[in-house]
Amino acid sequence: MTVVACLKWVTPRADDDDRFAGISAADQSALEFALQSAQPGEDVVAVCAGPVGAERALRDAVACGVTRAVRIDLDPRASSSAVASAIASVVTEARLVWCGDYSLDRGTGSMPGFLAARLGIGQALGLIDVTIAHDAMTVVRRLDGARREIVRVSGPAVLSVEGSTARLRRASLRGVLAADTATIDVVTGPSSVVDTVDEKPFRPRARALAAPAGASALDRVRSLTDAGSVTARSETVVLDPPAAAARIVSTLREWGYLG
Amino acid sequence: MSDADVIVVGAGPAGSCAAIAAARAGRRVILIERGPFPGSKNMYGGVVYPRILDELVPRWWETAPIQRWVVRRSTMVLSETGALTVDYRSNAWGEPPYNGATAYRPDFDEWLSRQAVAAGAQLVTSTTVTGLLRDASGRINGVRTDRPDGDLSASMVIACDGVNSFLAKEAGLYTATDPANFTLGVKETLALPKHVIDERFGVRDDQGVDIEILGGTSGVNGGGFVYTNLDTIALGAVLKLPKLAAQKKRPEEIIATLKAHPAIAPLIEGAEVKEYSAHVIPEAGYSMMPTMVTDGMVVAGDAAALCLAAGIWLEGVNFAMASGMYAGEVAAAAVARNDVSAKSLTAYTDKLNATFVLRDHKKLRKVPGLVLSDRVQQKYPAFVTSVVERVFRVDNPQPKPGLRRIVREERKRAGIKLSQLIRDGWTGLRGFG
């Protein structure tokens, strides 16, 4: 079995200057947990779908102690679904797959979910606390409204963690020196993974709102901004997964998030 | 077997050149840099004189990340409201093999370090050297870093760890540290469209301007500078540390005053501050230099106080590159003959003494003191500008006064004794002559 850390190479600057590129704090946490959760004799694999420059992040991971580093040569504009498929094709016999909760460059945090689906294993996403034990792990998920969910993870699973959960260990000097010449496996990902190329700058999706109700202008403004109202728009329902998914979609549509 | 033949500490201009020279001579070289990439922690006033690179990187100008080639050199003397500028232009300096260039250090230093890696040196970044390792006889044979399992052994060490070199101090190569030997360089990088810079400074394409300023530093001894990059202007001041502390002035206030001077303000009008940075400069030159070699280690660049601050000549990167290169060559040869004793390494000092590196410093050793003296800083700018003011002021119907009379009157008004003027003139002549 193997433990996998998925790392995303992100260039935070508009000029794409590679010198400032790297992996997010969340991905660093994921890498640290991958190293901590590996059992003796188990391989720890770092995977990154990114350009040649991303090999620097993989070398850093090797310096920290991963046993194998794989770079998937993939169009940087590929969707989360395509990235997940590409990673699933190189990750075999994974017991645990660690990811950052979402990437720095407009990430939605959907890749870990896609990856769990492709691999057909469990998932626990958006973790804010992880306790690693020999047989099963206890993790804490962040939910809306300051709620928390405590989950026990025993079987193979994809886990995505927030950046504050762990601090990546400092690589030893020997590790850094050896990583310079370490082999990085390069896998060519599927070439036609970009359906539509959207070159426009990112804007949040527009949300359709009904005209505000109220007799006076003040009331309408209040209704529009929710100011002064107590909004506890949440409920707990117990449904089987297909019915739960349908309920989420219908509620999102009702709230105006879906067209 | 040790981890390397030569460990170079610091991947600035000195360190990278040392690594290039030693690696090319076939030695196993590890180049250690504390920043995430070479140059990430480095700043300077502004001009690289890369002649020494001709030896190391043939046709370097084709690949080096240069902003502009300096074709105009100005020296400006500022009084409170006046300015006297001596300006020289040579378009030949804008063509190969070039003379001086402005460059961003994070770009330039990173480029230079890539030459070292190409020569075979192994670059280790984000790693701070915290101390020296020694063998039983006391000879330096490695470094300790801040990484776990971070001791690294080598036949010898080249310390290029910059001003305030902890390694040179740990090795006992500096006797005492006197704050009066240092200045604080502060700089703003100001963004303007390229065509605006071209028009204001009278240059085209990749031609650039270098203005050195005497006076204008709010009474704190030092100097100012303005350099053009492609679409930014580097403007700053170099301030003598004890004076800065005594006057209780903030360096950014001094820059703000300099920016508001009538001779400077139109050059930078409308510019947006992109960056503010500061760095300590080993200003005193030859008089503050450490012992350059000890058993198992040599010192180069700013770590060896190889920075020339001699009024009209303000150079550092070229001294760093040259001293680094010589250090690398000497280290490689010393390792090859298996003798890295201080005696064997005096070949390095000999090389520095035989070349511009120490010859310029020795010749100009009294100039930094003169340039930073109270008279040159406070009295002479006012004196010179008021003389010029009167020479060019037309007071019709009064007849033009004689030049000697103007000089005498203005000298007295500025409170400068003739004997001092002659003495300073003589010091300057001996230094520069």
XYZ file of C-alpha atoms in Angstrom:
692
model
C 0.000 0.000 0.000
C 1.059 3.599 -0.455
C 0.345 6.950 1.074
C -0.001 9.781 -1.419
C 0.400 13.549 -1.113
C -1.134 15.599 -3.927
C 0.654 18.921 -4.397
C -0.420 21.796 -6.602
C 2.217 24.080 -8.080
C 0.890 27.629 -7.881
C 2.366 30.846 -9.250
C 0.837 33.583 -7.151
C 2.093 36.482 -9.238
C 0.477 37.925 -12.324
C 3.791 37.727 -14.210
C 4.029 33.966 -13.586
C 7.511 34.410 -12.118
C 8.547 30.876 -11.247
C 10.845 32.013 -8.440
C 7.841 32.888 -6.310
C 5.899 29.751 -7.169
C 5.422 26.901 -4.760
C 2.857 24.825 -2.957
C 0.288 26.226 -0.541
C 0.350 25.901 3.226
C -2.542 23.442 2.888
C -0.514 21.252 0.529
C 2.433 21.461 2.907
C 0.170 20.216 5.689
C -1.005 17.395 3.427
C 2.601 16.412 2.739
C 3.428 16.406 6.435
C 0.438 14.189 7.245
C 1.386 11.841 4.417
C 4.853 11.451 5.926
C 3.446 11.009 9.444
C 0.727 8.551 8.507
C 2.884 6.156 6.481
C 3.484 2.857 8.225
C 6.925 1.264 8.243
C 7.774 -0.092 4.798
C 4.994 1.865 3.145
C 5.818 4.079 0.181
C 5.021 7.782 0.358
C 4.390 9.208 -3.103
C 4.194 12.921 -3.937
C 2.153 13.689 -7.050
C 1.952 16.998 -8.846
C 0.122 17.782 -12.061
C 2.090 20.727 -13.344
C 4.837 22.124 -15.574
C 8.557 21.292 -15.421
C 9.088 24.058 -12.853
C 6.889 22.101 -10.445
C 9.658 19.552 -10.085
C 11.216 21.932 -7.581
C 8.280 21.312 -5.230
C 8.641 17.573 -5.804
C 12.365 17.735 -5.015
C 11.518 19.581 -1.803
C 9.090 16.751 -1.010
C 11.818 14.173 -1.690
C 14.132 16.128 0.617
C 11.454 15.890 3.309
C 11.323 12.131 2.937
C 8.849 10.966 0.272
C 10.050 7.802 -1.445
C 8.752 8.556 -4.928
C 7.861 11.737 -6.821
C 5.629 11.819 -9.877
C 4.938 14.783 -12.105
C 1.996 14.564 -14.436
C 2.536 16.714 -17.481
C -0.863 18.298 -17.827
C -2.293 21.459 -19.317
C -2.461 23.928 -16.396
C -5.969 24.891 -17.478
C -7.268 21.357 -17.013
C -10.403 21.085 -14.878
C -10.465 19.576 -11.384
C -12.201 16.529 -12.816
C -9.466 16.032 -15.433
C -6.718 16.534 -12.829
C -8.394 13.976 -10.572
C -8.594 11.452 -13.429
C -4.927 12.000 -14.268
C -3.869 11.562 -10.626
C -6.107 8.488 -10.212
C -4.359 6.888 -13.173
C -0.949 7.072 -11.466
C -2.062 6.362 -7.896
C -2.472 2.673 -7.318
C -3.055 0.798 -4.097
C -3.353 4.037 -2.213
C -4.320 3.613 1.404
C -4.423 7.310 2.164
C -4.409 10.234 -0.258
C -3.694 13.600 1.336
C -4.564 16.886 -0.391
C -4.698 20.544 0.556
C -8.312 21.650 1.069
C -8.211 23.950 -1.931
C -5.519 25.570 -4.042
C -4.497 29.202 -3.836
C -5.362 30.082 -7.419
C -9.156 30.279 -7.272
C -9.405 26.705 -6.086
C -12.851 25.353 -5.251
C -11.635 22.344 -3.317
C -13.408 19.977 -5.682
C -10.396 17.983 -6.878
C -10.174 15.761 -3.737
C -13.852 14.869 -4.124
C -13.395 13.951 -7.782
C -10.303 11.951 -6.866
C -12.172 9.926 -4.207
C -14.857 9.162 -6.762
C -12.338 8.080 -9.402
C -10.480 5.880 -6.937
C -13.695 4.551 -5.460
C -12.591 5.183 -1.892
C -13.894 7.224 1.000
C -13.366 10.909 1.591
C -13.070 13.314 4.487
C -12.596 16.857 3.221
C -11.860 20.233 4.755
C -10.176 18.853 7.852
C -9.076 21.147 10.638
C -7.675 18.515 12.955
C -6.139 15.120 12.410
C -5.166 12.529 15.002
C -3.179 9.715 13.500
C -3.460 6.367 15.257
C -2.217 2.964 14.210
C -5.506 1.435 13.069
C -7.846 4.334 12.398
C -7.623 8.089 12.358
C -9.873 10.589 14.006
C -10.357 13.769 11.996
C -12.395 16.920 12.492
C -14.226 18.551 9.561
C -15.185 22.193 9.394
C -18.867 22.650 8.635
C -20.903 25.781 8.082
C -22.034 27.870 11.025
C -19.033 27.051 13.204
C -20.143 23.434 13.427
C -17.690 20.562 13.512
C -17.963 16.954 12.452
C -15.763 14.320 14.016
C -15.078 11.443 11.644
C -13.294 8.150 12.161
C -11.394 7.092 9.054
C -10.449 3.423 8.835
C -10.486 2.307 5.190
C -8.704 3.837 2.200
C -9.671 7.484 1.862
C -8.909 10.872 0.343
C -8.336 13.463 3.040
C -8.054 17.199 2.418
C -6.626 19.407 5.136
C -6.491 23.108 5.875
C -3.155 24.898 5.960
C -3.169 25.408 9.696
C -3.340 21.720 10.550
C 0.345 20.864 10.375
C 3.695 22.467 9.822
C 5.824 20.756 7.207
C 9.040 19.414 8.683
C 12.288 21.115 7.699
C 14.194 18.904 5.311
C 17.568 17.712 6.503
C 20.627 19.034 4.720
C 21.486 15.505 3.529
C 17.948 15.199 2.193
C 18.246 18.487 0.302
C 21.590 17.518 -1.219
C 20.323 14.078 -2.289
C 17.045 15.449 -3.677
C 19.001 17.492 -6.223
C 19.712 14.342 -8.233
C 16.623 12.315 -7.269
C 14.569 10.845 -10.098
C 11.248 12.504 -10.767
C 8.917 10.201 -12.692
C 7.176 12.116 -15.442
C 3.850 10.854 -16.732
C 2.218 12.468 -19.724
C -1.399 13.252 -18.912
C -4.229 13.244 -21.449
C -3.768 16.051 -23.947
C -7.380 17.031 -24.652
C -8.520 17.907 -21.176
C -9.492 21.511 -21.784
C -13.023 21.785 -23.163
C -13.491 25.507 -23.192
C -10.796 28.073 -22.738
C -11.998 30.965 -20.638
C -9.443 33.757 -20.856
C -11.574 36.336 -19.087
C -10.508 37.519 -15.654
C -12.154 35.671 -12.810
C -15.424 37.081 -11.502
C -17.726 35.380 -9.007
C -20.752 33.915 -10.679
C -23.784 36.209 -10.670
C -26.555 35.151 -8.304
C -30.193 35.730 -9.259
C -32.155 37.449 -6.525
C -35.871 38.121 -6.410
C -36.927 41.769 -6.166
C -36.900 42.810 -2.510
C -40.189 42.865 -0.697
C -41.260 45.675 1.638
C -43.489 48.701 1.744
C -40.841 51.350 2.379
C -37.451 51.804 0.755
C -35.816 51.077 4.109
C -37.649 47.777 4.377
C -36.598 46.814 0.868
C -32.957 47.627 1.593
C -33.176 45.614 4.797
C -34.689 42.714 2.965
C -32.033 42.931 0.253
C -29.127 43.021 2.665
C -30.587 40.756 5.349
C -29.644 43.508 7.803
C -31.144 43.083 11.251
C -32.756 39.757 10.464
C -31.974 36.556 12.216
C -30.982 34.160 9.497
C -30.573 30.638 10.685
C -31.182 29.088 7.321
C -30.003 25.652 8.140
C -31.616 22.387 9.025
C -30.392 18.901 9.626
C -32.028 16.197 7.543
C -31.241 12.509 7.360
C -31.580 11.114 3.847
C -29.911 8.458 1.747
C -27.124 9.854 -0.487
C -29.084 10.258 -3.790
C -31.965 11.962 -1.996
C -29.506 14.143 -0.021
C -27.780 15.241 -3.245
C -31.167 16.072 -4.832
C -32.126 18.044 -1.731
C -28.868 20.042 -1.803
C -29.340 20.895 -5.473
C -32.943 21.977 -4.989
C -32.028 24.110 -1.975
C -29.158 25.776 -3.813
C -31.542 26.526 -6.670
C -34.068 27.968 -4.227
C -31.367 30.211 -2.754
C -30.408 31.451 -6.203
C -26.988 29.829 -6.548
C -27.956 27.661 -9.519
C -29.396 29.087 -12.707
C 35.849 11.844 2.457
C 34.420 15.291 2.996
C 31.087 16.361 1.509
C 32.707 18.859 -0.813
C 36.059 20.324 -1.770
C 34.868 23.881 -1.336
C 31.835 25.274 0.481
C 30.868 28.770 -0.612
C 28.614 30.585 1.842
C 26.290 33.112 0.222
C 25.129 33.124 -3.401
C 25.554 36.828 -4.058
C 27.938 38.140 -6.725
C 31.024 37.122 -4.712
C 29.751 33.666 -3.825
C 28.496 32.767 -7.279
C 31.756 33.907 -8.928
C 33.757 31.935 -6.358
C 31.622 28.873 -7.097
C 32.021 29.328 -10.861
C 35.806 29.589 -10.609
C 36.230 26.659 -8.214
C 33.780 24.399 -10.068
C 35.412 25.129 -13.412
C 38.723 24.109 -11.905
C 37.167 20.703 -11.281
C 36.440 21.007 -7.584
C 33.264 19.718 -5.923
C 31.522 22.906 -4.826
C 28.459 23.430 -2.646
C 27.029 26.963 -2.747
C 24.777 27.735 0.220
C 22.207 30.544 0.132
C 19.902 31.538 2.983
C 17.193 33.057 0.755
C 14.641 31.000 -1.161
C 16.559 31.887 -4.324
C 19.832 33.752 -4.898
C 19.314 37.504 -4.868
C 16.030 37.308 -3.002
C 17.550 39.026 0.013
C 19.895 41.349 -1.839
C 19.659 45.037 -2.649
C 22.063 47.802 -3.624
C 22.114 51.352 -4.863
C 22.210 50.476 -8.384
C 24.989 49.995 -10.909
C 26.879 46.841 -11.852
C 30.234 47.292 -13.576
C 30.554 43.871 -15.106
C 33.981 44.082 -16.798
C 35.241 41.233 -14.635
C 32.536 39.008 -16.104
C 34.389 39.038 -19.439
C 36.698 36.436 -17.905
C 33.963 34.305 -16.352
C 31.021 34.426 -18.740
C 32.026 35.344 -22.296
C 29.433 37.545 -23.995
C 27.602 37.794 -20.671
C 25.608 40.776 -21.944
C 23.588 38.512 -24.214
C 22.052 36.611 -21.300
C 22.466 38.780 -18.191
C 19.181 40.323 -16.968
C 20.152 43.964 -17.432
C 17.677 46.827 -17.065
C 19.535 49.683 -18.770
C 23.086 50.394 -19.874
C 24.395 53.537 -18.218
C 25.290 56.090 -20.893
C 24.942 59.194 -18.713
C 26.847 59.675 -15.494
C 26.000 62.723 -13.437
C 27.406 64.043 -10.223
C 25.049 66.446 -8.527
C 25.829 68.809 -5.649
C 22.710 69.912 -3.828
C 22.214 72.891 -1.542
C 18.829 73.510 0.036
C 17.276 74.727 -3.184
C 20.118 74.769 -5.714
C 21.834 72.056 -7.702
C 25.108 71.926 -9.612
C 25.378 68.968 -11.956
C 28.351 67.676 -13.887
C 27.019 65.389 -16.537
C 28.852 63.165 -18.976
C 27.291 61.183 -21.774
C 28.789 58.495 -23.942
C 26.532 56.485 -26.186
C 29.458 54.112 -26.726
C 28.789 52.830 -23.204
C 25.448 51.601 -24.501
C 27.098 49.159 -26.886
C 29.162 45.992 -26.344
C 31.306 45.478 -24.376
C 29.465 48.117 -22.294
C 30.601 49.943 -19.153
C 27.975 49.884 -16.430
C 24.433 48.660 -16.144
C 21.455 48.929 -13.883
C 19.915 45.618 -12.908
C 17.562 44.212 -10.312
C 19.636 42.159 -7.915
C 17.098 39.341 -7.516
C 17.386 38.907 -11.303
C 21.111 39.478 -11.670
C 22.233 37.385 -8.699
C 19.926 34.542 -9.674
C 21.318 34.596 -13.213
C 24.866 34.561 -11.889
C 24.101 31.621 -9.598
C 22.762 29.699 -12.600
C 26.185 30.129 -14.215
C 27.675 28.530 -11.100
C 25.230 25.619 -11.294
C 26.011 25.232 -14.992
C 29.711 25.091 -14.064
C 28.945 22.168 -11.774
C 28.388 23.731 -8.360
C 25.528 22.414 -6.259
C 23.245 25.201 -5.036
C 21.410 24.777 -1.723
C 18.831 27.480 -0.947
C 16.726 28.374 2.120
C 19.643 27.280 4.279
C 21.469 29.514 6.736
C 25.017 28.822 7.774
C 25.151 29.279 11.526
C 28.779 28.556 12.261
C 32.111 27.070 11.305
C 33.436 23.562 11.904
C 37.091 23.028 12.745
C 39.372 20.031 12.961
C 41.543 19.176 15.956
C 44.221 21.624 14.855
C 41.717 24.483 14.655
C 41.655 24.574 10.868
C 38.231 25.378 9.415
C 36.890 22.319 7.631
C 33.184 22.833 7.205
C 30.072 24.709 8.206
C 27.073 24.168 10.431
C 23.667 25.044 8.983
C 20.222 25.574 10.459
C 18.854 22.377 8.879
C 18.502 19.100 10.759
C 21.579 16.941 10.224
C 23.063 20.140 8.912
C 26.839 19.858 9.324
C 28.754 19.895 6.083
C 32.447 19.106 5.769
C 34.810 20.416 3.118
C 38.474 20.966 2.454
C 37.885 24.678 2.770
C 35.286 27.426 3.065
C 34.859 30.684 1.148
C 32.876 33.182 3.230
C 30.774 35.449 1.004
C 28.100 36.020 3.626
C 27.909 39.748 3.119
C 28.328 42.795 5.312
C 28.410 41.915 9.033
C 29.935 38.560 8.019
C 29.301 36.248 10.945
C 31.776 33.744 9.577
C 34.654 36.226 9.289
C 33.863 37.425 12.805
C 33.637 33.879 14.174
C 36.981 33.114 12.577
C 38.439 36.149 14.357
C 39.323 37.952 11.137
C 37.735 41.222 12.204
C 39.249 42.936 15.208
C 36.541 45.343 16.341
C 33.359 46.568 14.705
C 32.946 50.322 14.656
C 29.519 51.619 13.588
C 31.260 54.668 12.129
C 32.606 52.393 9.384
C 29.124 51.633 8.128
C 26.429 53.504 6.295
C 22.797 52.629 5.870
C 21.601 52.557 2.276
C 17.882 53.115 1.833
C 16.132 53.011 -1.488
C 12.737 53.475 -3.032
C 11.903 51.838 -6.325
C 9.530 54.184 -8.132
C 7.464 53.051 -11.084
C 6.931 55.240 -14.143
C 6.114 54.314 -17.736
C 9.245 53.649 -19.775
C 8.613 56.469 -22.251
C 8.277 58.961 -19.386
C 11.648 57.890 -17.970
C 13.179 58.096 -21.452
C 11.914 61.657 -21.913
C 12.770 62.964 -18.451
C 16.285 61.568 -18.506
C 17.000 62.143 -22.188
C 17.668 58.518 -23.104
C 16.300 55.962 -25.531
C 15.736 52.207 -25.694
C 17.901 50.515 -23.083
C 20.074 53.548 -22.338
C 20.211 54.504 -18.677
C 21.328 57.249 -16.307
C 23.249 57.202 -13.052
C 23.129 60.299 -10.834
C 25.269 60.456 -7.686
C 24.315 63.198 -5.258
C 26.343 65.070 -2.654
C 24.210 66.925 -0.136
C 20.442 66.717 0.012
C 20.470 64.218 2.867
C 18.910 66.518 5.491
C 22.168 67.214 7.268
C 22.989 63.553 7.846
C 26.375 62.785 6.336
C 26.043 60.581 3.301
C 24.864 60.951 -0.248
C 22.016 60.294 -2.586
C 21.514 58.464 -5.852
C 19.074 58.171 -8.717
C 19.304 55.326 -11.226
C 17.030 54.444 -14.095
C 15.716 50.954 -14.622
C 13.527 50.083 -17.584
C 10.248 51.227 -16.054
C 11.278 52.166 -12.551
C 13.635 54.652 -10.935
C 15.810 53.699 -7.996
C 16.144 56.675 -5.662
C 17.833 56.548 -2.333
C 20.289 57.780 0.204
C 23.355 56.419 1.897
C 23.534 57.618 5.496
C 26.337 57.500 8.012
C 25.109 55.405 10.937
C 26.305 57.440 13.955
C 25.051 60.679 12.375
C 21.705 59.126 11.574
C 21.365 57.922 15.162
C 22.503 61.255 16.620
C 20.109 63.310 14.522
C 17.179 61.048 15.378
C 15.901 61.220 11.822
C 14.084 58.422 10.043
C 15.706 57.359 6.756
C 12.357 57.442 4.955
C 11.950 61.099 6.001
C 15.341 61.853 4.474
C 14.300 60.170 1.226
C 11.041 62.147 1.250
C 13.009 65.403 1.615
C 15.364 64.368 -1.185
C 12.392 63.541 -3.413
C 10.947 67.004 -2.776
C 14.162 68.828 -3.803
C 13.487 71.115 -6.798
C 16.152 69.324 -8.847
C 14.792 65.839 -8.101
C 11.022 66.279 -7.834
C 10.380 66.787 -11.587
C 12.272 63.586 -12.384
C 10.002 61.406 -10.281
C 6.725 63.280 -10.408
C 3.726 60.957 -10.543
C 5.777 57.845 -9.788
C 4.348 55.068 -7.674
C 6.458 53.573 -4.895
C 6.839 49.881 -5.647
C 9.389 48.928 -3.056
C 11.291 50.283 -0.075
C 14.436 48.512 0.975
C 17.483 49.090 3.109
C 20.912 47.582 3.591
C 24.048 48.220 5.602
C 27.124 49.158 3.552
C 30.761 48.644 4.619
C 31.647 52.209 3.717
C 35.065 52.797 5.243
C 36.946 50.772 2.643
C 40.534 49.768 3.207
C 40.683 50.930 6.820
C 37.999 48.490 7.982
C 39.009 45.386 6.037
C 39.489 42.121 7.914
C 42.346 39.680 7.597
C 41.417 38.010 4.323
C 42.622 34.458 4.974
C 42.898 31.968 7.789
C 43.529 28.234 7.916
C 40.826 26.697 5.736
C 38.917 29.862 4.869
C 39.077 33.014 2.743
C 36.687 35.995 2.787
C 35.331 37.810 -0.270
C 32.868 40.519 -1.263
C 31.038 42.647 1.302
C 32.096 40.126 3.959
C 35.614 41.434 3.363
C 34.358 45.054 3.276
C 35.218 45.214 -0.420
C 32.910 48.091 -1.206
C 34.304 51.260 -2.731
C 32.557 54.439 -1.615
C 34.876 57.081 -2.956
C 32.689 59.994 -3.934
C 32.561 59.861 -7.703
C 33.147 56.107 -7.652
C 30.553 54.005 -5.888
C 31.206 50.358 -6.647
C 30.673 47.066 -4.909
C 29.339 44.325 -7.147
C 32.449 44.409 -9.339
C 34.715 44.125 -6.290
C 32.553 41.260 -5.019
C 32.684 39.410 -8.348
C 36.434 39.863 -8.727
C 37.324 38.925 -5.157
C 34.970 35.950 -5.399
C 36.553 34.781 -8.616
C 40.086 35.056 -7.214
C 38.967 33.306 -4.014
C 37.502 30.462 -6.080
C 40.659 30.107 -8.169
C 42.973 30.162 -5.163
C 40.744 27.742 -3.222
C 40.665 25.301 -6.120
C 44.440 25.383 -6.432
C 44.955 25.056 -2.676
C 42.655 22.039 -2.479
C 44.450 20.473 -5.445
C 47.814 20.683 -3.711
C 46.208 19.606 -0.438
C 47.382 22.652 1.477
C 44.698 25.040 2.685
C 46.776 26.644 5.422
C 46.639 30.429 5.790
C 50.139 30.564 4.316
C 49.068 28.693 1.229
C 45.981 30.887 0.886
C 47.947 34.145 0.907
C 47.935 33.652 -2.863
C 44.444 35.138 -2.555
C 45.675 38.278 -0.808
C 48.512 38.519 -3.341
C 45.967 38.377 -6.142
C 43.847 41.104 -4.540
C 46.930 43.256 -4.009
C 48.002 42.832 -7.611
C 44.649 43.807 -9.088
C 42.183 46.669 -8.886
C 40.484 45.031 -5.915
C 42.962 46.246 -3.333
C 44.946 48.678 -5.458
C 41.894 50.908 -5.896
C 41.074 50.586 -2.230
C 44.595 51.427 -1.094
C 44.869 54.379 -3.422
C 41.499 55.755 -2.358
C 41.719 54.780 1.295
C 41.427 58.348 2.588
C 38.624 59.335 0.235
C 35.635 57.719 2.037
C 36.564 59.615 5.204
C 36.942 62.841 3.265
C 33.658 62.409 1.399
C 31.767 61.727 4.608
C 33.475 64.500 6.585
C 31.338 67.331 7.949
C 33.024 69.927 5.734
C 32.449 68.046 2.475
C 28.950 67.124 3.553
C 27.681 70.327 5.105
C 29.809 73.263 4.053
C 31.154 72.549 0.586
C 27.803 71.916 -1.173
C 26.461 75.266 0.064
C 29.766 76.968 -0.817
C 30.004 75.515 -4.321
C 26.384 76.122 -5.235
C 26.447 79.704 -3.957
C 29.610 80.397 -5.960
C 27.973 79.062 -9.121
C 24.790 80.924 -8.305
C 26.699 84.215 -8.175
C 28.802 83.453 -11.240
C 25.725 82.936 -13.381
C 23.476 85.508 -11.742
C 23.264 88.686 -13.800
C 23.055 91.691 -11.489
C 22.797 94.441 -14.085
C 23.392 97.342 -13.864
C 26.091 96.089 -11.428
C 29.186 94.919 -13.323
C 30.171 91.251 -13.027
C 32.242 90.566 -9.921
C 35.607 88.801 -10.223
C 35.621 85.063 -9.681
C 38.285 85.256 -6.985
C 36.199 87.716 -5.023
C 33.118 85.514 -5.238
C 35.054 82.465 -4.056
C 36.626 84.385 -1.170
C 33.338 85.881 -0.026
C 31.367 82.693 -0.320
C 34.097 80.691 1.419
C 33.922 83.078 4.349
C 30.151 83.021 4.352
C 30.187 79.206 4.465
C 32.696 79.325 7.361
C 35.443 77.410 5.563
C 39.020 78.203 6.474
C 41.448 78.474 3.577
C 43.843 76.080 5.290
C 41.103 73.438 5.542
C 40.164 73.906 1.925
C 43.768 73.434 0.843
C 44.201 70.398 3.093
C 41.016 68.710 1.819
C 41.956 69.602 -1.730
C 45.337 67.987 -1.227
C 43.785 64.835 0.286
C 41.390 64.647 -2.617
C 44.128 65.201 -5.161
C 46.336 62.547 -3.593
C 43.430 60.106 -3.475
C 42.011 60.698 -6.886
C 45.171 61.822 -8.650
